[in-house]
Coordinates of C-alpha atoms and ligand atoms in Angstrom, one line a residue:
X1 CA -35.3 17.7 19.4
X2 CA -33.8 16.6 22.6
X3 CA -31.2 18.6 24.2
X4 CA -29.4 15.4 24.4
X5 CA -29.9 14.4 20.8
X6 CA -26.2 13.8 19.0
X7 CA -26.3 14.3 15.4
X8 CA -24.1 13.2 12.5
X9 CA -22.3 16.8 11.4
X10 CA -20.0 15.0 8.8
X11 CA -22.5 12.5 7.0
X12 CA -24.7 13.0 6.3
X13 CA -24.6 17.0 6.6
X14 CA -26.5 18.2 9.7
X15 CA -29.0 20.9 9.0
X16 CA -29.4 22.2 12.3
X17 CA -27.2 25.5 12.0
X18 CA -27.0 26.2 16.1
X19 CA -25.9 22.8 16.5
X20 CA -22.6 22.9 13.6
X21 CA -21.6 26.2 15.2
X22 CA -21.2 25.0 18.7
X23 CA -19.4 21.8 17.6
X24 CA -17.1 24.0 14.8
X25 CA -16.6 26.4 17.3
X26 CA -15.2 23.7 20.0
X27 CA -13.0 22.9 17.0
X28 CA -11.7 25.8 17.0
X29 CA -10.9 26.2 20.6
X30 CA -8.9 23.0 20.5
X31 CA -7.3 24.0 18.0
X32 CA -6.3 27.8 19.5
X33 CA -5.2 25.0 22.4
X34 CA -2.9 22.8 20.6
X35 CA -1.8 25.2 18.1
X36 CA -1.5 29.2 19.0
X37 CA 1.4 30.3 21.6
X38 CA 0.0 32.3 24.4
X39 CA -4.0 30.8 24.1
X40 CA -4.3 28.8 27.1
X41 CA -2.2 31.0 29.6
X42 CA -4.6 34.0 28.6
X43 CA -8.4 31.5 28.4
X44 CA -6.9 30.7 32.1
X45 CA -6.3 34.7 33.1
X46 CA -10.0 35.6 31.3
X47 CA -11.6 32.5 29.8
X48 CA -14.9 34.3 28.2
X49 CA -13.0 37.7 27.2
X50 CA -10.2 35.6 25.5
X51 CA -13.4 33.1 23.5
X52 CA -14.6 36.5 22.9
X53 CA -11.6 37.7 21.3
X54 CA -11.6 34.5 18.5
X55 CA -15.1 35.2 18.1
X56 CA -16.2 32.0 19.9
X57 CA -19.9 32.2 21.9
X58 CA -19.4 28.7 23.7
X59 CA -19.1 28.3 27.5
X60 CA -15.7 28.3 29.2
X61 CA -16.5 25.5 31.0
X62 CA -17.0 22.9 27.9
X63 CA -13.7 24.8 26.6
X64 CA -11.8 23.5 29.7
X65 CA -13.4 20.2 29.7
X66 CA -12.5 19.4 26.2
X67 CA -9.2 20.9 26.7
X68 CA -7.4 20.8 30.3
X69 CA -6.3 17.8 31.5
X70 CA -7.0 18.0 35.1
X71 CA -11.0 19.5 34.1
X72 CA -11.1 16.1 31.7
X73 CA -9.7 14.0 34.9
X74 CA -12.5 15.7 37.3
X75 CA -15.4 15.3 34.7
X76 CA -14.3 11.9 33.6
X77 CA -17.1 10.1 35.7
X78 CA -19.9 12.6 35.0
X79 CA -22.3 10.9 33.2
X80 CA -23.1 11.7 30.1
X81 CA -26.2 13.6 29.8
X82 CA -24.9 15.8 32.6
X83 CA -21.4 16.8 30.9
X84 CA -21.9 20.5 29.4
X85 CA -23.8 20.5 26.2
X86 CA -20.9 21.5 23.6
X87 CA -18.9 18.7 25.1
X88 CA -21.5 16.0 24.7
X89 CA -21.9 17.4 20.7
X90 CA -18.3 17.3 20.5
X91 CA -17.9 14.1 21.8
X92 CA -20.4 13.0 18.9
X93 CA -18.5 14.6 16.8
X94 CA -15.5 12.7 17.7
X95 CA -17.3 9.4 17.5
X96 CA -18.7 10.2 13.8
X97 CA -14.8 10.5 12.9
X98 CA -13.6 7.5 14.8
X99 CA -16.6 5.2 13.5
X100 CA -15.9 6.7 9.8
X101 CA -12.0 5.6 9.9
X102 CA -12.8 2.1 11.7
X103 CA -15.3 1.6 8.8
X104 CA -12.2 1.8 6.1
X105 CA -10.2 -0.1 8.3
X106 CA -12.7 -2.8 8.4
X107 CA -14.7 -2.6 5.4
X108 CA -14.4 -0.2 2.9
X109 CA -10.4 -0.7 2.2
X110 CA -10.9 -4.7 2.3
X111 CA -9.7 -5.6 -1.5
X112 CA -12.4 -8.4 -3.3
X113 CA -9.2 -9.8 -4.8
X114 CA -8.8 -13.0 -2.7
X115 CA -5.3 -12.8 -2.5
X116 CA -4.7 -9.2 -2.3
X117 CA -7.0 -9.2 0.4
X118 CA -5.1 -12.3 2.6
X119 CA -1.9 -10.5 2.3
X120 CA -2.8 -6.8 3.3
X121 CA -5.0 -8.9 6.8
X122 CA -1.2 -10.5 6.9
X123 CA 0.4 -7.4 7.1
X124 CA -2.7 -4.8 8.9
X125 CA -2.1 -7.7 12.0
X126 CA 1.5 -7.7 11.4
X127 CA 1.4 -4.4 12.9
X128 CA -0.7 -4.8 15.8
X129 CA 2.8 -6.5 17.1
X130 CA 5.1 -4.2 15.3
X131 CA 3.6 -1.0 15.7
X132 CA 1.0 -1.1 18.9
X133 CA -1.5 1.4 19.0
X134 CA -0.1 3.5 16.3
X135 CA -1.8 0.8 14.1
X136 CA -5.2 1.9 15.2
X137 CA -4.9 5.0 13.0
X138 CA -4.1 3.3 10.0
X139 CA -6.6 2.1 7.5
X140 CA -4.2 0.0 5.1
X141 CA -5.5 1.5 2.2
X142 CA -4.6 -1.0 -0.7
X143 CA -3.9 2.1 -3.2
X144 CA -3.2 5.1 -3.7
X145 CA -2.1 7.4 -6.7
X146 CA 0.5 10.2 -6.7
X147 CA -0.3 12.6 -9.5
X148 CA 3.4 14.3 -9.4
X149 CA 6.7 13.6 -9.2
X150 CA 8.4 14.8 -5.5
X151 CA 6.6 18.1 -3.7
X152 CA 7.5 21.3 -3.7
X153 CA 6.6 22.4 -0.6
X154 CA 9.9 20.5 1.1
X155 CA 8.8 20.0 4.5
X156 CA 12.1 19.2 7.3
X157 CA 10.0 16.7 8.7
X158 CA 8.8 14.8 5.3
X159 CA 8.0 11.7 7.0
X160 CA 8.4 10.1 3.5
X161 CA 11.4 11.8 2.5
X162 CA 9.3 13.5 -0.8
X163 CA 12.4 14.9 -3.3
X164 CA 11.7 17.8 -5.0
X165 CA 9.1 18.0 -7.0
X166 CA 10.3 17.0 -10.4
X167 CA 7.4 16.6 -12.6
X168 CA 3.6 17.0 -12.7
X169 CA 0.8 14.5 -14.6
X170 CA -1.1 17.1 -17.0
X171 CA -4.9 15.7 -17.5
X172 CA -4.8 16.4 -21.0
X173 CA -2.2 14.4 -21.9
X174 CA -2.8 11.5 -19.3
X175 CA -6.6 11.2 -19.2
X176 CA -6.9 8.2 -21.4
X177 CA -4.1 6.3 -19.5
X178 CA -5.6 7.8 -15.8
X179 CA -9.2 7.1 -16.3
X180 CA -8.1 3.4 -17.5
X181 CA -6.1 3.1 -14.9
X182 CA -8.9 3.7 -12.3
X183 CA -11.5 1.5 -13.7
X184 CA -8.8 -1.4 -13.8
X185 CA -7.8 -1.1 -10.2
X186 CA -11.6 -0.8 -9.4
X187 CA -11.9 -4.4 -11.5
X188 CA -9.2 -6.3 -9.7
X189 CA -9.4 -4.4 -6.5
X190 CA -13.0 -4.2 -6.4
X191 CA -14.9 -0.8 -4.5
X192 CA -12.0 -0.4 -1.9
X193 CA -9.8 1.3 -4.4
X194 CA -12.1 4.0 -4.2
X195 CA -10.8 4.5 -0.7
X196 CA -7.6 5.6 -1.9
X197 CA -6.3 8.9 -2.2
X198 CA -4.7 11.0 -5.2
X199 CA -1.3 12.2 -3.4
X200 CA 1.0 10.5 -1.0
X201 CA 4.4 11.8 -0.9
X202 CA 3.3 14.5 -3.1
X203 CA 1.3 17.8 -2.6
X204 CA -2.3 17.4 -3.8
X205 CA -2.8 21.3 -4.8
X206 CA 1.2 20.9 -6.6
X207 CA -1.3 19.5 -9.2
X208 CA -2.6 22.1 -12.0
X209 CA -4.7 19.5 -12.6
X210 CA -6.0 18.0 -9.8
X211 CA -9.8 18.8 -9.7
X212 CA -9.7 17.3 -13.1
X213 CA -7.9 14.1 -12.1
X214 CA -10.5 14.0 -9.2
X215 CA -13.4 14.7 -10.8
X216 CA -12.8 11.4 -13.1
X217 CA -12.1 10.1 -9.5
X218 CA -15.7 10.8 -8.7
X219 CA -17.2 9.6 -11.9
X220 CA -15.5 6.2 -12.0
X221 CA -15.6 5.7 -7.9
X222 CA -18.7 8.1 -6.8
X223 CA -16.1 9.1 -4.0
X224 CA -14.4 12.5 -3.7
X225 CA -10.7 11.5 -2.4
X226 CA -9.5 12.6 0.8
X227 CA -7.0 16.0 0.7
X228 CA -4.6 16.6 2.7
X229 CA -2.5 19.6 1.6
X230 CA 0.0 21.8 3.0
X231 CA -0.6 24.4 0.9
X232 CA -3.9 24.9 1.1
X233 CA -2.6 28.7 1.6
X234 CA -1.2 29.3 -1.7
X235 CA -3.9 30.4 -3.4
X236 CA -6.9 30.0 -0.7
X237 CA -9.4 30.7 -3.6
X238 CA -8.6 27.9 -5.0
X239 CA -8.7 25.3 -1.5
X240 CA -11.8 27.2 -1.0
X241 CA -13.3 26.2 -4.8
X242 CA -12.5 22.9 -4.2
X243 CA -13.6 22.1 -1.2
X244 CA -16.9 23.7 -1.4
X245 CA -17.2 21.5 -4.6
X246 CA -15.9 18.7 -3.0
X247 CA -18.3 19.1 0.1
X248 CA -21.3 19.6 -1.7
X249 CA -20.6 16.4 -4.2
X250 CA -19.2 13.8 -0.9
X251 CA -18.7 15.0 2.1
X252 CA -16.1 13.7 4.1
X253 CA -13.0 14.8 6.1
X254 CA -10.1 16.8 4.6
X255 CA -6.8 18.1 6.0
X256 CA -4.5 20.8 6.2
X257 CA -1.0 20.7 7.3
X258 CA -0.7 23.9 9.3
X259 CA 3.3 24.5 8.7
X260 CA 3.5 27.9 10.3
X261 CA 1.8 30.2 12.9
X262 CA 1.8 32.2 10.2
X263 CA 0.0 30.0 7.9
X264 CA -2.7 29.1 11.0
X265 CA -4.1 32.8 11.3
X266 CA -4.2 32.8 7.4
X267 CA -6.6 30.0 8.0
X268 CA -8.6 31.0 10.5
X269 CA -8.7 35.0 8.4
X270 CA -9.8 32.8 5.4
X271 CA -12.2 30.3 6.4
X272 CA -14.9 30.5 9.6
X273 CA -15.1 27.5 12.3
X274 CA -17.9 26.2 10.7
X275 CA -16.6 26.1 7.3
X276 CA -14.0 24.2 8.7
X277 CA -15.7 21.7 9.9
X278 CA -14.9 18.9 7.4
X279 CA -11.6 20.0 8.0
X280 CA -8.5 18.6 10.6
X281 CA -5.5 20.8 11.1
X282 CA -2.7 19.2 11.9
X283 CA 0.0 21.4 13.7
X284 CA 3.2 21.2 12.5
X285 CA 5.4 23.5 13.3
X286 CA 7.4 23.8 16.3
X287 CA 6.0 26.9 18.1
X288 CA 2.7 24.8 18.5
X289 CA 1.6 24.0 22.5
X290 CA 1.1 20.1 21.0
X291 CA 2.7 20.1 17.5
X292 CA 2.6 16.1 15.8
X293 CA 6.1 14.8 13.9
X294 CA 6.4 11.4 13.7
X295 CA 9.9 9.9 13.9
X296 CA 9.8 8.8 10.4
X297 CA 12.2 10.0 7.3
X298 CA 13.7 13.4 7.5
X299 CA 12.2 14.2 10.7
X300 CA 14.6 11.2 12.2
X301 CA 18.1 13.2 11.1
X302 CA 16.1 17.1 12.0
X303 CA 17.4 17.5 15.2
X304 CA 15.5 20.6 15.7
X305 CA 12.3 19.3 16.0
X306 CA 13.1 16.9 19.2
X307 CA 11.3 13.8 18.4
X308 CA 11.7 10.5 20.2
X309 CA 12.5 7.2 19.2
X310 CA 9.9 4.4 19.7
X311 CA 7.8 1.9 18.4
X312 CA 5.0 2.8 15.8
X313 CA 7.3 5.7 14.0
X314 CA 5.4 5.9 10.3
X315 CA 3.3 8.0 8.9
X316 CA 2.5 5.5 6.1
X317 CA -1.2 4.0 5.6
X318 CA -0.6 1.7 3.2
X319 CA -1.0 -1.6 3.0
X320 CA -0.9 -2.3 -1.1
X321 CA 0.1 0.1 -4.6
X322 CA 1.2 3.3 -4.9
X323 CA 0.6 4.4 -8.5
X324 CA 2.4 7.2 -9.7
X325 CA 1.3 8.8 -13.1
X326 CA 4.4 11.5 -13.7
X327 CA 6.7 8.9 -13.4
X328 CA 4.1 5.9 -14.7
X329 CA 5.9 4.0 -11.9
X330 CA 4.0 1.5 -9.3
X331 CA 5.4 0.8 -5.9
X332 CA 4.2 -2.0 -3.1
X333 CA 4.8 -1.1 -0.4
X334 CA 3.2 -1.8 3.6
X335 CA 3.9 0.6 7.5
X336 CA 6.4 -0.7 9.6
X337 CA 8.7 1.2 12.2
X338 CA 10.7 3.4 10.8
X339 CA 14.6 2.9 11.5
X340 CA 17.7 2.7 9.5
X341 CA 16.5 0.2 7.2
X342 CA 13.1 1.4 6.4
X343 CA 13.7 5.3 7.3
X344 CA 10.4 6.3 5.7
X345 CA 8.4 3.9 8.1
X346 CA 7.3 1.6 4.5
X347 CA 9.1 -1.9 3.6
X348 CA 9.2 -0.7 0.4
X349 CA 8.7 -4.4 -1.4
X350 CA 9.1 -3.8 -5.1
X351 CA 9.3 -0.6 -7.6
X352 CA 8.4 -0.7 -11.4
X353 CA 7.5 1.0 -14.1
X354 CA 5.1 0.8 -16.6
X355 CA 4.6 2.7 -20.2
X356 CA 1.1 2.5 -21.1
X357 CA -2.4 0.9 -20.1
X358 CA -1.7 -2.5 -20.8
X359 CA 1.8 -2.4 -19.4
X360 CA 0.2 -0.9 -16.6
X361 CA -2.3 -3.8 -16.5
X362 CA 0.5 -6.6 -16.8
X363 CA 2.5 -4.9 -14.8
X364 CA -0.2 -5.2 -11.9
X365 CA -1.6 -8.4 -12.1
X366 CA 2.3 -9.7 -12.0
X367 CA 3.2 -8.0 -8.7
X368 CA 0.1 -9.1 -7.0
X369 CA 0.7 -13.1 -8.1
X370 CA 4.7 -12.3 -7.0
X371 CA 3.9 -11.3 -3.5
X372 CA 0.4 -11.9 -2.3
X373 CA -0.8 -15.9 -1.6
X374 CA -3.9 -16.5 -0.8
X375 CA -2.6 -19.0 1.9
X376 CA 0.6 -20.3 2.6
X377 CA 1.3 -24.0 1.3
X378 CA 1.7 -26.6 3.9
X379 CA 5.2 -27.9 2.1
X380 CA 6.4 -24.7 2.3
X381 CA 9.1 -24.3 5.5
X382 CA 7.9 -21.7 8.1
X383 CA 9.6 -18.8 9.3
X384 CA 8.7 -16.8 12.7
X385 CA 9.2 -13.1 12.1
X386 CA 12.4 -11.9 13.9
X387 CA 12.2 -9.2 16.6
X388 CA 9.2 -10.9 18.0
X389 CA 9.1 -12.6 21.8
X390 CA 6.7 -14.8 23.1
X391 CA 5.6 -16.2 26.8
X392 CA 4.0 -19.6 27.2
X393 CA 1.1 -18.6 29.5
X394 CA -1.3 -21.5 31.1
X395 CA -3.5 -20.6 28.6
X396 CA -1.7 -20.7 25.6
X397 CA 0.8 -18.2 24.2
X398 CA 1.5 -14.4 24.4
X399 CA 3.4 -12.9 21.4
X400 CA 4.5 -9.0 21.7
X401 CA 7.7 -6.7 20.8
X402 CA 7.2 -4.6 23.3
X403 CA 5.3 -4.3 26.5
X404 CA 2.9 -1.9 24.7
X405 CA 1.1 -4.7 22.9
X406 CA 0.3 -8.6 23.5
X407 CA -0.9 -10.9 20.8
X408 CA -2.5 -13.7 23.2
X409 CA -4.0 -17.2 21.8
X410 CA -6.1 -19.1 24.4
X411 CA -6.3 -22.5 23.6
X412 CA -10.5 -23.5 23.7
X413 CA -13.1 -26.2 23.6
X414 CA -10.8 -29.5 22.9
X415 CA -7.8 -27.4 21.9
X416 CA -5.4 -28.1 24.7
X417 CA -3.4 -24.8 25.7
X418 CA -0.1 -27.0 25.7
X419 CA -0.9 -27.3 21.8
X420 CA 0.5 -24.0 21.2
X421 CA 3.8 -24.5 23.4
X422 CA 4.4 -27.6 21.5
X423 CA 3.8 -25.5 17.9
X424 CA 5.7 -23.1 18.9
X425 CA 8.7 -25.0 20.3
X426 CA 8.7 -26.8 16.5
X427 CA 8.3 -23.5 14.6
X428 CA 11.0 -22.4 16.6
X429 CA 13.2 -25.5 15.9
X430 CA 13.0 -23.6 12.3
X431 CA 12.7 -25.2 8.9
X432 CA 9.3 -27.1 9.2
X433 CA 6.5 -27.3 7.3
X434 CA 3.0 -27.3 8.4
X435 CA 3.4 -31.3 7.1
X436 CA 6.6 -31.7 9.1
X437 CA 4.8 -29.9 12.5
X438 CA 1.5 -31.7 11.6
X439 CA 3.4 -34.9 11.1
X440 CA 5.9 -34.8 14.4
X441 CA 3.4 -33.8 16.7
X442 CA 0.5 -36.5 15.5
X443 CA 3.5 -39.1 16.8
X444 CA 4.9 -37.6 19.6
X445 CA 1.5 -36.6 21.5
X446 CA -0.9 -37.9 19.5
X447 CA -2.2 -34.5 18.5
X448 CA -4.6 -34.2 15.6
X449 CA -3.2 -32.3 12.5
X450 CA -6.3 -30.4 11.7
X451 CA -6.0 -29.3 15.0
X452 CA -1.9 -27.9 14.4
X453 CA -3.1 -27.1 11.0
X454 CA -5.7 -24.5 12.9
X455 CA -3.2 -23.0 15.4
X456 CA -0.5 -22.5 12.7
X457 CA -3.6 -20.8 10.6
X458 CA -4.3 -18.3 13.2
X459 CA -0.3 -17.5 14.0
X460 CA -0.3 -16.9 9.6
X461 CA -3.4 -14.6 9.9
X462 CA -1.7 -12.7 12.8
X463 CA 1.3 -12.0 10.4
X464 CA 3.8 -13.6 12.6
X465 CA 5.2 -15.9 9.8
X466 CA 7.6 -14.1 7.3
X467 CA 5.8 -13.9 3.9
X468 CA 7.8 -16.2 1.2
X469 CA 9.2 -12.7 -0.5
X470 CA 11.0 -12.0 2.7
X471 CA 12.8 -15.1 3.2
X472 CA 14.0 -15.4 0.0
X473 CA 16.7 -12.9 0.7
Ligands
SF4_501 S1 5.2 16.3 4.3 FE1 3.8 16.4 2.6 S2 3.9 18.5 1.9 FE2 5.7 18.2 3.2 S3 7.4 17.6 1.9 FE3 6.4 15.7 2.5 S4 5.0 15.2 0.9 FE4 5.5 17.4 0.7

């Protein structure tokens, strides 16, 4: 093999042993970066002693390349092939991860359901203007399933505000209901409910039951579900059962929410960096060099933890259901910034419950013909979603919310630029239909309404308009 041969390490499993340990191992120096007190003042007093002492056999200088900013601002020209080895692999590494989530983005969370699949591109490009680049880390899964009822765990930064765990789904009373619930979202929903994972504001290993639930997962789906826990220290025998069993079955990448110093060395005492390697940690606790709270539910009134305001504030990644089997409850529910309205970062769009499978299956289809069209009707008065500016440019029209992000339509070919003023100016006017724009346009400048029919198409698949739920209000 070439030296300068990158390899997958994720998926499919890379069998080159030498190769996994220097990528797992620049894991776990970034991680010793971001995450333990004291690490980078003492790799810059003795970088090789101090790898040494974590039991890390990479070079110092990759460390500082991956890690320091003014070594990453000096080597960012270097070609390629002549950046240290370990960096190039990690880089790779990186890549594999960033590919993987733009994949589910893209592809693998699009739902066959026509409509279902309209509304959640509505509301993934809604976001673009809403949340900036934020939005390039969620995948707008369109479900997910919470096995419990609230989380014990109680984290001050919940992003979703989880209450306290309240009540668990036990597999042997619910496996009937659960499996039929899987194989009718898979009908309606099609392969990208598969993508979905089996907690959300709940703790996965809360769950007696969860390899059971999961396992069913795999049968109906032939997808392991993506864990993230923050207790993956409880009882590490049991994180380590399951995720050697989850590994060998569908390998993929897993979490841990790393809540404490404490709770870090336990990890890296328990598992080695290559074990790991299928594994993020995310720091969150406040000791941590670069510790990650978003400004979104209880982390907005903690004080403590000193995190800004701003655009993008959500941890949520859904764009669709959120099944819960404790309560037999179903919520719709889509990101947004979090703020007083929507603390948790969600517009939380409708909550019901169900009793059993068919109620579960009525239940379903109804919400979905409720709030997701297809299209929106050309009688049907349109509404510009408030909070959002706009510029006329020569070319056509700039829509952002903040200076982070522009939304820009060029007119093109025979589409005159001064199309989309005029559109705009009668969207804006408020109350019209795409008739009524199509209608006073073809009159006053002659303009073709296929062609205003096409422009006010593109400004409904960037989610600009308000969906007919919202203006209802
Ligand atoms: S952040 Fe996760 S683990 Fe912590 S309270 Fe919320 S749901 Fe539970």
């Amino acid at each position: 093999m070439s030296d300068l041969e990158i390899k997958n390490v994720i998926s499919p499993a890379c069998d080159d042993a030498e190769y996994v340990r220097e990528v797992a191992e620049a894991k776990r120096a970034l991680e010793l970066w971001t995450m333990e007190p004291g690490f980078q003042e003492a790799f810059f007093a003795a970088p090789e002693e101090t790898l040494a002492s974590y039991g890390l056999s990479i070079d110092a200088l990759s460390v500082k390349v991956l890690c320091d900013h003014d070594t990453a601002v000096e080597y960012q020209k270097t070609p390629f092939e002549e950046l240290p080895r370990v960096v190039r692999r990690y880089r790779g590494f990186l890549k594999e991860k960033v590919s993987e989530r733009e994949r589910m983005t893209k592809e693998y969370c699009v739902p066959k359901h026509p409509s279902f699949r309209a509304w959640r591109g509505r509301q993934l490009n809604r976001c673009w203007a809403e949340l900036g680049s934020r939005n390039n880390s969620i995948i707008h899964v369109p479900i997910t399933f919470e096995l419990d009822l609230g989380c014990s765990v109680g984290c001050p930064f919940c992003g979703v505000m989880a209450p306290k765990l309240s009540k668990v789904s036990r597999y042997d009373e619910d496996a009937a209901l659960w499996k039929g619930v899987l194989s009718f979202t898979k009908e309606i929903i099609g392969d990208a409910a598969g993508q979905a994972t089996c907690y959300y504001a709940t703790e996965p290993l809360d769950n007696p039951d969860y390899e059971k639930f999961t396992d069913d997962f795999f049968k109906i789906f032939g997808i392991i579900p993506q864990l993230t826990s923050a207790a993956s220290m409880r009882k590490p025998e049991r994180t380590r059962a399951y995720l050697e069993r989850a590994l060998k079955t569908y390998r993929r990448v897993h979490r841990f929410s790393v809540l404490s110093l404490d709770i870090l060395h336990k990890i890296f005492e328990a598992f080695t960096p290559e074990e790991l390697i299928c594994v993020e940690l995310l720091p969150q606790f406040t000791e941590a060099p670069h510790n990650m709270f978003a400004n979104a539910g209880r982390a907005r009134k903690n004080d403590g933890l000193h995190v800004e305001e701003g655009d993008g504030n959500t941890i949520a990644c859904i764009s669709g259901f959120v099944v819960n089997m404790a309560e037999r409850s179903v919520r719709l529910i889509t990101p947004c910034g979090a703020s007083e309205a929507h603390p948790t970062g969600e517009m939380i769009l409708a909550k019901e419950h169900f009793e059993g499978l068919d109620d579960f299956k009525r239940l379903f289809v109804s919400l979905i013909d409720r709030y997701m069209q297809a299209e929106f009707p050309k009688d049907q008065p349109l509404r510009l979603r408030p909070g959002i500016s706009f510029e006329k440019t020569e070319k056509g029209i700039e829509f952002y919310r903040s200076e982070k992000f522009r939304l820009k339509f060029f007119g093109a070919d025979d589409l005159s630029p001064t199309l989309y003023h005029d559109v705009l100016d009668k969207l804006q006017s408020g109350g019209k239909t795409a008739y009524d724009i199509a209608g006073e346009l073809m009159e006053e400048i002659d303009a073709f309404p296929a062609n205003v029919f096409f422009v006010l198409k593109k400004f409904e698949l960037a989610g600009l308009f308000l969906e007919p739920y919202e203006t209802e209000k």
